[in-house]
Coordinates of C-alpha atoms and ligand atoms in Angstrom, one line a residue:
X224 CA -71.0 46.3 48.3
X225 CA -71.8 45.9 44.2
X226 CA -69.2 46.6 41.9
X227 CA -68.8 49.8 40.2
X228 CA -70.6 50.0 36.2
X229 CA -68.3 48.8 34.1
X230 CA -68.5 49.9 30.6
X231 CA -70.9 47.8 29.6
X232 CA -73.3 49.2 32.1
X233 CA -72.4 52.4 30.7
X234 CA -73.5 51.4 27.2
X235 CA -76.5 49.9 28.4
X236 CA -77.3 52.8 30.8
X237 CA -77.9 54.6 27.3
X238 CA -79.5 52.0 25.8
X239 CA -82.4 52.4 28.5
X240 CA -82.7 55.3 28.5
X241 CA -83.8 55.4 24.6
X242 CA -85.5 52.2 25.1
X243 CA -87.6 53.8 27.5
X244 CA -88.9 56.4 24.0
X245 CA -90.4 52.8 22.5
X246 CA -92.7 50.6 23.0
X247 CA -91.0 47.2 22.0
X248 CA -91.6 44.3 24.0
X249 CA -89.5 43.6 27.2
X250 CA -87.9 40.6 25.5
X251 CA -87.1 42.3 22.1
X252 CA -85.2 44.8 23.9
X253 CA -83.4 42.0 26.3
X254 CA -82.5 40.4 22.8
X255 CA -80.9 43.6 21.4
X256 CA -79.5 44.9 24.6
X257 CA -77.0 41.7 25.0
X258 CA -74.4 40.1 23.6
X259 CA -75.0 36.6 21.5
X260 CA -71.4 35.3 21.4
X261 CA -68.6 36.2 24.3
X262 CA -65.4 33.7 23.3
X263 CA -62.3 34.5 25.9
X264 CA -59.2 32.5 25.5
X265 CA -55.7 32.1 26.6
X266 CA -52.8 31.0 24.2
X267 CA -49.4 30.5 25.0
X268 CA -46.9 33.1 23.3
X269 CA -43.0 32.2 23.3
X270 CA -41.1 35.1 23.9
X271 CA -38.2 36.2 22.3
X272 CA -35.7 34.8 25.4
X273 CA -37.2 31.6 25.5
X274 CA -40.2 32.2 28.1
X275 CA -43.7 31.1 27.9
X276 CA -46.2 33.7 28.8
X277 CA -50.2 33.3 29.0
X278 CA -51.8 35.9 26.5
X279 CA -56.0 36.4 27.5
X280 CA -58.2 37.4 24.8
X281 CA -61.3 37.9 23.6
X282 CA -63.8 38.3 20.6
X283 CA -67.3 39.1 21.5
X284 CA -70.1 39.0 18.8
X285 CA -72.9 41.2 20.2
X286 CA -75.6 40.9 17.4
X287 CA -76.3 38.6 15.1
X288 CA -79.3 39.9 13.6
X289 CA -76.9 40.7 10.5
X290 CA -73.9 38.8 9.3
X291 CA -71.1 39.1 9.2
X292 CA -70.7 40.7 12.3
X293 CA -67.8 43.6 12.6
X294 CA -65.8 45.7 14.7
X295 CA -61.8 46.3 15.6
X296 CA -59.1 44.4 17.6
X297 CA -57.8 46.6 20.5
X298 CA -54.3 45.8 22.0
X299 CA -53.8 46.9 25.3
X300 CA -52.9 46.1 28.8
X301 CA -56.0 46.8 30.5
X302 CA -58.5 45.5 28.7
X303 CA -61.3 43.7 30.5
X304 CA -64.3 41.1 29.3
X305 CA -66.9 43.9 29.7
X306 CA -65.2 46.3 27.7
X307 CA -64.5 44.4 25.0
X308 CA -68.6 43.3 25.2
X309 CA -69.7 47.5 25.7
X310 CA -67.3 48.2 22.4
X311 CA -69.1 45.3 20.3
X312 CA -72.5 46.4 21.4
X313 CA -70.9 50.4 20.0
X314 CA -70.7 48.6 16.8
X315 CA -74.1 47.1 16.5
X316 CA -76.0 50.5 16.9
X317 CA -73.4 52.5 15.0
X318 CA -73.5 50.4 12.0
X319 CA -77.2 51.1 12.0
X320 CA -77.2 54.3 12.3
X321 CA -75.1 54.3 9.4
X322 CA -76.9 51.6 7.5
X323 CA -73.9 49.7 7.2
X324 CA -75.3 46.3 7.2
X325 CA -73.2 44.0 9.7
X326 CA -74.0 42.8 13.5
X327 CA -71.7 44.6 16.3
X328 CA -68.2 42.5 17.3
X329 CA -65.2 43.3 19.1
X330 CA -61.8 41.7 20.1
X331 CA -59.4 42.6 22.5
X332 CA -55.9 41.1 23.9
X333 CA -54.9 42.1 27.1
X334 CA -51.3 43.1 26.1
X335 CA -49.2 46.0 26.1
X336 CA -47.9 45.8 22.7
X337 CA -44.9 48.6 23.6
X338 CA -43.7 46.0 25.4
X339 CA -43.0 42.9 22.4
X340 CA -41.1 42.9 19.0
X341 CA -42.8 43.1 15.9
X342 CA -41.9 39.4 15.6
X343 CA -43.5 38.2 18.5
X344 CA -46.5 41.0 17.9
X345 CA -46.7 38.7 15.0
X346 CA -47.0 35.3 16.8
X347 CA -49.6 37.1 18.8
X348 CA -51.5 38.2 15.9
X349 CA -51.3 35.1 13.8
X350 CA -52.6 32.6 16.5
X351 CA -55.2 34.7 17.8
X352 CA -56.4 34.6 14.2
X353 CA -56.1 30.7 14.3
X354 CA -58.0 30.5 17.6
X355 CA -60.6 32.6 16.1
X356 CA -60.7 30.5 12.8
X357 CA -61.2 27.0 15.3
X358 CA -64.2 28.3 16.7
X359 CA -66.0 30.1 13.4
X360 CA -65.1 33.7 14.7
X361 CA -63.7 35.3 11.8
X362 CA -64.5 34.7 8.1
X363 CA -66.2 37.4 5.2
X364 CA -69.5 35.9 5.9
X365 CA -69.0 35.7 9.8
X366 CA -67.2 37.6 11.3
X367 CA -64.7 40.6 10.0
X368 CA -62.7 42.1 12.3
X369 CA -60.7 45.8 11.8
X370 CA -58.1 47.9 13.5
X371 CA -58.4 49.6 16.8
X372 CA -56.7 50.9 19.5
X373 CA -53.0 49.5 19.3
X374 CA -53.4 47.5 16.2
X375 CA -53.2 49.2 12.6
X376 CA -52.7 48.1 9.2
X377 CA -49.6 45.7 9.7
X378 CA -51.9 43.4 12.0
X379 CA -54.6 42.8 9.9
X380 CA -52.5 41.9 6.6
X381 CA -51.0 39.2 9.4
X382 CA -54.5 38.1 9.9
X383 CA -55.3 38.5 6.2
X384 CA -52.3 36.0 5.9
X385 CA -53.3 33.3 8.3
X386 CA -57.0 33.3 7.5
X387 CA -55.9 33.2 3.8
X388 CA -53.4 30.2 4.8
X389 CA -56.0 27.8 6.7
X390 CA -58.6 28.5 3.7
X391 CA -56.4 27.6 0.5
X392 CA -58.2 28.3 -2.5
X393 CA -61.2 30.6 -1.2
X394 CA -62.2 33.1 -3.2
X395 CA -63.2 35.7 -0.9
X396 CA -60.9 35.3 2.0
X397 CA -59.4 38.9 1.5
X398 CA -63.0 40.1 2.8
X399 CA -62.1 38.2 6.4
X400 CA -60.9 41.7 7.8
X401 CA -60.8 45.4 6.4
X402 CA -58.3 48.1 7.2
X403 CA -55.5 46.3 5.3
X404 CA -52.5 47.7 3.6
X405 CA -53.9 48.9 0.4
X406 CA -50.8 46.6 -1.4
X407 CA -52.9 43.4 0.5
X408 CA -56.7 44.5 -0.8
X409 CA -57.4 47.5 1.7
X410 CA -59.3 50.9 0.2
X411 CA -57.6 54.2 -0.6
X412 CA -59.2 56.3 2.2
X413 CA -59.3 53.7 5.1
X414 CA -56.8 54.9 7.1
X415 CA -58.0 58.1 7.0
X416 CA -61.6 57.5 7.1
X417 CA -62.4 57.4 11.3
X418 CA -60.9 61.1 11.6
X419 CA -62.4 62.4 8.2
X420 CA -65.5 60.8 9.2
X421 CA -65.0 62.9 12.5
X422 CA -64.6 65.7 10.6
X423 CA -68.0 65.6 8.5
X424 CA -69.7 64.9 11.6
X425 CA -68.5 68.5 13.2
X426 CA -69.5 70.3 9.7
X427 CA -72.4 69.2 9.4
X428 CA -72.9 70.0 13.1
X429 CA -71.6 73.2 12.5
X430 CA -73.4 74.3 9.7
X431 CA -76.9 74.6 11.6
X432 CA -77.6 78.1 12.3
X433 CA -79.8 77.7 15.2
X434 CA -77.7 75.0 17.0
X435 CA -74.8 77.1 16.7
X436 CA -76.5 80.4 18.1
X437 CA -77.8 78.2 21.1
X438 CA -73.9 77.9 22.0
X439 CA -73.1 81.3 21.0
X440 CA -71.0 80.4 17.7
X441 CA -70.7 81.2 14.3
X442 CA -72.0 78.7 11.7
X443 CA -69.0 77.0 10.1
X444 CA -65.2 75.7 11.0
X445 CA -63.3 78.6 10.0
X446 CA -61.4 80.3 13.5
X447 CA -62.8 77.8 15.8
X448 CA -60.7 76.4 18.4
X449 CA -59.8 72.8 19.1
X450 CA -58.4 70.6 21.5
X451 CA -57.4 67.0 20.5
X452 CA -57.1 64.1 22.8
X453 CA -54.9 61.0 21.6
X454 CA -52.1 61.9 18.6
X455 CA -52.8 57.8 16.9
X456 CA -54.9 57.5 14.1
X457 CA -58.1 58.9 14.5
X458 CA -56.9 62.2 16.9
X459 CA -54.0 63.0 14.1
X460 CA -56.8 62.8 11.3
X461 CA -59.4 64.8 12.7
X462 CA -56.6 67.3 14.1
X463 CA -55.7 67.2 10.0
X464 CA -58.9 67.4 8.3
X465 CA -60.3 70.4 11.1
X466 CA -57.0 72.4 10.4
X467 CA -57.4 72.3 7.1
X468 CA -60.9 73.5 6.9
X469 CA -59.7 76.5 9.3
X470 CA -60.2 75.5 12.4
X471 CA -57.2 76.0 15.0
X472 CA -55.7 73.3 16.7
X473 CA -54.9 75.0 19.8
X474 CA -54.1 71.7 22.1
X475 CA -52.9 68.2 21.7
X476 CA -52.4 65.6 24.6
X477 CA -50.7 62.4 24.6
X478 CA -50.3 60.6 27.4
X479 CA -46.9 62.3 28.2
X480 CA -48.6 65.3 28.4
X481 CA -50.1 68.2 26.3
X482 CA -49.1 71.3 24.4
X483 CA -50.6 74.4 23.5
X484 CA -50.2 77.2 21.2
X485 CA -52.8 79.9 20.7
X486 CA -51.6 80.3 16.8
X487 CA -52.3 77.0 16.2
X488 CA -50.4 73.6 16.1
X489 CA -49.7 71.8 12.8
X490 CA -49.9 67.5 13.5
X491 CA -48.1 66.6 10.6
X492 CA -45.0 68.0 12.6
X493 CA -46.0 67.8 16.1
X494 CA -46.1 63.9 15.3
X495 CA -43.2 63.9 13.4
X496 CA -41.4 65.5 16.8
X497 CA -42.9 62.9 19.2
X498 CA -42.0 60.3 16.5
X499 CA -38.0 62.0 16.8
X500 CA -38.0 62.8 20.4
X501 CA -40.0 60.0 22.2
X502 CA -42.6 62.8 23.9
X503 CA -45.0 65.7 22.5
X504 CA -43.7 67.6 25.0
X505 CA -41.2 70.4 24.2
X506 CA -42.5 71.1 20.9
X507 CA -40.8 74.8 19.2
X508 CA -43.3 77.2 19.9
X509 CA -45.5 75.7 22.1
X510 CA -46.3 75.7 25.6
X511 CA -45.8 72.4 27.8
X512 CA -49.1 71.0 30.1
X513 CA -47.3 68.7 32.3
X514 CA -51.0 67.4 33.4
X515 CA -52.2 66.1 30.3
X516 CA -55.4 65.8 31.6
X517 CA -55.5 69.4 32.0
X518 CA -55.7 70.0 28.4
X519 CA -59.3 69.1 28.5
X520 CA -60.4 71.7 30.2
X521 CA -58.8 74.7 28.2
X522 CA -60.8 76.9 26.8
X523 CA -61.5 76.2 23.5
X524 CA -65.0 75.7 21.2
X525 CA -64.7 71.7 20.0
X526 CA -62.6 68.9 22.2
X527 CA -62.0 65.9 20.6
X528 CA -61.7 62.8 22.7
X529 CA -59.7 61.0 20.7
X530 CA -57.9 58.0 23.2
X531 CA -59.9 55.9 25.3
X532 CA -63.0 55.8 26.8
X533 CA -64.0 57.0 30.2
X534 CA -62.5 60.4 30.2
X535 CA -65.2 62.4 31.3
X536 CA -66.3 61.8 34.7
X537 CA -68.4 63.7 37.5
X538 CA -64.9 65.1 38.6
X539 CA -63.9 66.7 35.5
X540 CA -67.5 67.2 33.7
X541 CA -68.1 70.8 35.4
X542 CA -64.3 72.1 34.4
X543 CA -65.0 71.2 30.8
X544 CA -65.3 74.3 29.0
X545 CA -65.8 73.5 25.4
X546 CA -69.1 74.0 23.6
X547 CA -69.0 70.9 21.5
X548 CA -67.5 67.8 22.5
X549 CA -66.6 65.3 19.2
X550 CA -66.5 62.0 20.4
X551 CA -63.4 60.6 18.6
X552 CA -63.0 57.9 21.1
X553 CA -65.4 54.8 22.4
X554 CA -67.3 55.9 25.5
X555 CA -65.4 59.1 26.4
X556 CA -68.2 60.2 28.6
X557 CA -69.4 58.4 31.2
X558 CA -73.1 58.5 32.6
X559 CA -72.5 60.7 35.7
X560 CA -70.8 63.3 33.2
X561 CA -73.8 63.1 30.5
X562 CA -76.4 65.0 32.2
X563 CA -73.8 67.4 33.4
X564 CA -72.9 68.5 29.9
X565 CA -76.3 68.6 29.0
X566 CA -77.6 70.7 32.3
X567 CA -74.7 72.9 30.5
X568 CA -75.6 73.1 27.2
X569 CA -72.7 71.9 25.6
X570 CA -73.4 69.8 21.9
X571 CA -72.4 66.2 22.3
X572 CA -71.6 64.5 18.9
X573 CA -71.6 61.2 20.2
X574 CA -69.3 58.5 19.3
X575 CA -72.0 55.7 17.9
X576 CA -72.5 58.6 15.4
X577 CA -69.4 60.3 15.5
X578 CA -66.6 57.9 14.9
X579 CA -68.9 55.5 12.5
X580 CA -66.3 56.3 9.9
X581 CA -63.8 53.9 9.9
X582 CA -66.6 50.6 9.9
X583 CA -68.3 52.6 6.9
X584 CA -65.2 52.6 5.0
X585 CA -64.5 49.6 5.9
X586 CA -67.9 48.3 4.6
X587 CA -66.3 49.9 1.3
X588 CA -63.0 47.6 1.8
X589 CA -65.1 44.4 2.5
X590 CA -67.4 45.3 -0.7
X591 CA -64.5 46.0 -2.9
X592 CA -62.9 42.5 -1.7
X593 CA -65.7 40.7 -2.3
X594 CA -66.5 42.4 -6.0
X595 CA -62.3 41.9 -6.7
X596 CA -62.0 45.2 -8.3
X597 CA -60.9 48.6 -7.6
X598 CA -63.8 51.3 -7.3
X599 CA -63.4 53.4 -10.4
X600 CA -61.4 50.8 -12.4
X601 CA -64.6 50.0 -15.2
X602 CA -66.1 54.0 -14.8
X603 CA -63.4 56.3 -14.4
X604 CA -62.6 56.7 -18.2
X605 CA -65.9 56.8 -19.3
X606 CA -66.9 59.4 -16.8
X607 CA -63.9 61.3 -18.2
X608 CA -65.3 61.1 -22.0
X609 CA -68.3 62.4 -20.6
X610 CA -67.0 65.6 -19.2
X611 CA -65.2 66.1 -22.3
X612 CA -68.1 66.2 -23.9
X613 CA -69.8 68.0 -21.8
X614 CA -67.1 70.6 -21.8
X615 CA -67.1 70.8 -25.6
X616 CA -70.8 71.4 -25.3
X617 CA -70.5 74.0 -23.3
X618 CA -67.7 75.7 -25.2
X619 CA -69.9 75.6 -28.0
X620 CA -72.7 76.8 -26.8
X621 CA -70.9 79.9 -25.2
X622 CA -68.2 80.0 -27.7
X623 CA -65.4 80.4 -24.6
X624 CA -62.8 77.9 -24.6
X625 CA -61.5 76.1 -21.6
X626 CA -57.5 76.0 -20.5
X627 CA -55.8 72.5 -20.6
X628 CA -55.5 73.0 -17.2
X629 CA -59.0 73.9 -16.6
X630 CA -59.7 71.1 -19.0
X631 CA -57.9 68.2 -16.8
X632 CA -59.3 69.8 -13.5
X633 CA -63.3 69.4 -14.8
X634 CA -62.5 66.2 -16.4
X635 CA -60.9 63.7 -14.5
X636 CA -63.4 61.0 -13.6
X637 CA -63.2 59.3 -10.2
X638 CA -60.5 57.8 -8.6
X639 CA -60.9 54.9 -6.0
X640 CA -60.3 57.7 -3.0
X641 CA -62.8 60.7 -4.3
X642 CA -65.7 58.0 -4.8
X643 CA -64.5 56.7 -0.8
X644 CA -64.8 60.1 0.3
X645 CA -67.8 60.5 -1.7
X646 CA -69.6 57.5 -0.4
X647 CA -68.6 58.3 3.2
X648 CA -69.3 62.2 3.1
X649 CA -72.8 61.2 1.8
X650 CA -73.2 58.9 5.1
X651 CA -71.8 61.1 7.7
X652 CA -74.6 63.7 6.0
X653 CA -77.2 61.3 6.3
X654 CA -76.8 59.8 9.2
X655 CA -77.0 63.1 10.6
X656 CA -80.1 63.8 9.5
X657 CA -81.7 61.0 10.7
X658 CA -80.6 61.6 14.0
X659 CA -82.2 65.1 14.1
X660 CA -85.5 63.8 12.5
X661 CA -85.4 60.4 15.3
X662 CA -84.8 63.6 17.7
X663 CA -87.9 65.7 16.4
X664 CA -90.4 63.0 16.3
X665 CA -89.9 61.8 19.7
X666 CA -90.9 64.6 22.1
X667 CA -88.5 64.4 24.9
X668 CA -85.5 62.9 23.4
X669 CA -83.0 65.0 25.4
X670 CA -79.9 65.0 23.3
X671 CA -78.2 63.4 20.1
X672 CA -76.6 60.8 22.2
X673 CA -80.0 59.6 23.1
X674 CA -81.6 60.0 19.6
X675 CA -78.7 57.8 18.0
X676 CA -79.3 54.8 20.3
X677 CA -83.6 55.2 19.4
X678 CA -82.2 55.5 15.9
X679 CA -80.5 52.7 16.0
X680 CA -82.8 50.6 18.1
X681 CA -85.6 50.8 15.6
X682 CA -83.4 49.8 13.0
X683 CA -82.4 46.6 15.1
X684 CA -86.1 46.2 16.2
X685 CA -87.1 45.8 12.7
X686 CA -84.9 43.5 11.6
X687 CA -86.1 41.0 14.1
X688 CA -89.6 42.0 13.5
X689 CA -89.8 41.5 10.3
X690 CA -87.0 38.4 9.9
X691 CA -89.5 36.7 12.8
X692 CA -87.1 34.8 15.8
X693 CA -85.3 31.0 14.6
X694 CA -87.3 28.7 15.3
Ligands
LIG134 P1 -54.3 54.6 18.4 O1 -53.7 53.5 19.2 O2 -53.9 54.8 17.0 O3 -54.1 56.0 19.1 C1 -54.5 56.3 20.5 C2 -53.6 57.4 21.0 O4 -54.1 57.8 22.3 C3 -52.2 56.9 21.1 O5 -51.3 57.9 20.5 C4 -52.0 57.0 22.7 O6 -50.6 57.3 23.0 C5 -52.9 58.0 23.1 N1 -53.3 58.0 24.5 C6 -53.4 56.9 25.3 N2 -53.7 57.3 26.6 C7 -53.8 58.6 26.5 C8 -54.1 59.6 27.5 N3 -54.4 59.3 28.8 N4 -54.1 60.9 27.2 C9 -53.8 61.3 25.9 N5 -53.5 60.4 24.9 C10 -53.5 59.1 25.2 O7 -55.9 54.3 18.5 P2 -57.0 54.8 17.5 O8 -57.3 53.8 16.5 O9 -56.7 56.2 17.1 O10 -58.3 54.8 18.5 C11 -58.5 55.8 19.4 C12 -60.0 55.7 19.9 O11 -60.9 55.8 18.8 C13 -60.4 54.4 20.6 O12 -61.3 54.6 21.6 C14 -61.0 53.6 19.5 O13 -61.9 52.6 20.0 C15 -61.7 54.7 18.7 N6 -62.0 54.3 17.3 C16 -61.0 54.0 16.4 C17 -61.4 53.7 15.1 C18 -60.3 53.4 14.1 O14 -60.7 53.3 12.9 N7 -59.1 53.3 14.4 C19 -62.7 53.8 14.7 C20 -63.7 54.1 15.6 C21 -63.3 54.4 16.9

């Protein structure tokens, strides 16, 4: 009997099928389609009461045709070697479709880190860091790693730390990992950055009149409903950035389960009650979905997988009833659930596009680490004498005369945040684009999903082709 696809079948499933829109050689596309660098350890980890346990992880480097390779930590029970190797390949074609100029890597443990104190989370963090630091798997010119699913922020300043600690005196050795506190060298903007990211992707989707006909919707955000999947950090940011563009948030579901509420649920305090109360469920105002799963098929116009991959299946595929599904999440949809959505019409955003957020802005981090200076500190005061001026001109050419408060509004110059934003609503745009144009000159390219892995195989393609192959 062979095994079911795991997920790195999935993601090479896709791969094929764009491949099959080029003509690259056989062996270029082997070279691309697999990983370079798969390095699984176990480290002992003394718990709390005394106990040894045997912690299994991983960091797997999938391309190498740029350095440093990149791509998050997840923390979580069930992760497997081929998962951790379908994610890392995710990052090497969604940092070229983003022109974001790193290799594909991802690292996983296989804990549940509900079930350990911050202190031995710690002892976790800090020696996978060292194992990774033995073997030459982590370093600003090598390897960066990020955040992902059950690690945030306070992990990577611990792996800031260590790295920092077994490299005295380098220079750069802030730039070892991004999505940092902004206190230890992160960016204004990262944390947010994976759901705003999410949420330029949807404009931009939604602001193309024909698409939008094709499903029977209105160009724009304003009224349309929305059903998010996963309450952590990117399902709570695009839930935030949607609402407050207009759209209603109509569903959440955790793993608990899901609420609804036709007028529209507000995240900032839905999370604040599961934060209180240990569960989403039994939120004022709202109605209880024991089957959380269930919440995926509501009626609604975007869903936003926003948790983990493999949600959409055959099984569930035909009861999905949104028109656009924002893929939040890694590898929401599986392969048997692809063509279903697509024999139905609905608009995939997919998540090599989609989610390519966070690594841009963390491209920004890594930049500003290695430069050692806040975006904005040497321009912002000069761009503000510039308005002024600018403003005076005006006034005397029309002889009207501004308010201070109009004044201060027009002219404040950038701040580190706007000119993240900036830089990453300009790539989300973009990137876009190109997928639409990699999707109009290849007659037959059935969806966007496709188009972004073509995109991003030329890109990888080139690189080889025109670096030539060592030796
Ligand atoms: P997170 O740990 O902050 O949040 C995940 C949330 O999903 C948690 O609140 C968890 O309780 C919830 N969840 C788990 N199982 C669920 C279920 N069955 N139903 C509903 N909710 C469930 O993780 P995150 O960083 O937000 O990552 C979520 C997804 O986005 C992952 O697939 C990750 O790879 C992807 N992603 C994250 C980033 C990033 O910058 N953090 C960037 C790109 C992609």
């Amino acid at each position: 009997m062979t095994a079911p696809p795991n997920f790195f079948d999935e993601v090479s499933h896709y791969f094929d099928q764009a491949a099959a829109f080029t003509d690259y050689p056989p062996g270029l596309l082997d070279q691309i389609r697999g990983c370079n660098s798969i390095y699984r350890f176990d480290f002992p980890l003394r718990r709390q009461d005394g106990r040894i346990e045997v912690i299994r992880a991983w960091r797997v480097e999938h391309s190498h045709h740029k350095l440093p390779v990149k791509g998050g930590i997840r923390y979580a029970p069930e992760v497997y070697e081929e998962e951790v190797m379908a994610l890392a390949a995710l990052m090497t074609y969604k940092c070229a479709i983003v022109d974001v100029p790193y290799g594909g890597a991802k690292g996983g443990i296989r804990i549940d880190p509900k079930l350990y104190t911050a202190e031995e989370l710690e002892r976790v963090t800090r020696r996978y860091t060292h194992e990774l630091a033995k073997k030459f798997f982590i370093g600003p010119g090598i390897d960066v790693p990020a955040p992902d699913y059950g690690t945030g922020e306070r992990e990577m300043a611990w792996i800031a730390d260590t790295y920092s600690a077994l490299n005295p005196g380098q220079l750069d050795a802030l730039a070892c990992v991004t999505g940092k506190p902004v206190t230890q060298g992160g960016v204004r903007g990262r944390r947010e950055a994976t759901g705003r990211g999410l949420f330029f992707a949807l404009r931009e989707a939604c602001s193309r009149k024909a698409d939008m006909s094709a499903l029977g919707l209105s160009t724009g955000l304003e009224g349309k409903t929305v059903v998010v999947q996963g309450l952590g950090n990117v399902g709570y940011h695009a839930a935030k950035f949607c609402r407050e563009a207009g759209a209603v948030v109509v569903a959440i579901a955790e793993r608990e389960g899901a609420i609804m509420s036709a007028k529209g649920l507000n995240e900032v305090d839905v999370f604040e009650h599961r934060r209180r109360t240990g569960s989403i469920l039994d939120f004022a105002g709202a109605i209880n979905i024991a089957d959380t799963a269930a919440a995926l098929e509501m009626d609604c116009d975007v869903l936003i997988p926003a948790a983990l991959e493999g949600v959409f299946t055959a099984a569930n595929a035909p009861r999905i009833k949104a028109k656009i599904i924002l893929e939040g999440a890694n590898g929401p949809t599986t392969p048997p659930a692809d063509p279903i959505f697509r024999a139905k019409g609905t608009l995939v955003i997919p998540d090599i596009y989609a989610n390519a957020g966070g690594v841009t802005v963390s491209y920004f981090e890594w930049v500003k680490n290695l430069s050692h200076v806040r975006f904005g500190r040497m321009s912002k005061r000069h761009e503000m004498a510039n308005e002024l001026s600018m403003l005076r001109t005006i006034e005397a050419a029309t002889g009207k005369t501004f308010t201070d408060a109009e004044r201060t509004q027009l002219a404040q110059g950038p701040d580190e945040e706007d000119l993240v934003n900036s830089g990453l609503e300009e790539t989300m745009i973009s990137a876009y684009q190109g997928l639409i144009e990699t999707k109009e000159s290849h007659p037959g390219v059935p969806d966007l999903r496709i188009a972004a892995f073509l995109n991003a195989i030329h890109k990888v393609a080139r690189s080889y082709m025109e670096l030539g192959i060592f030796p």
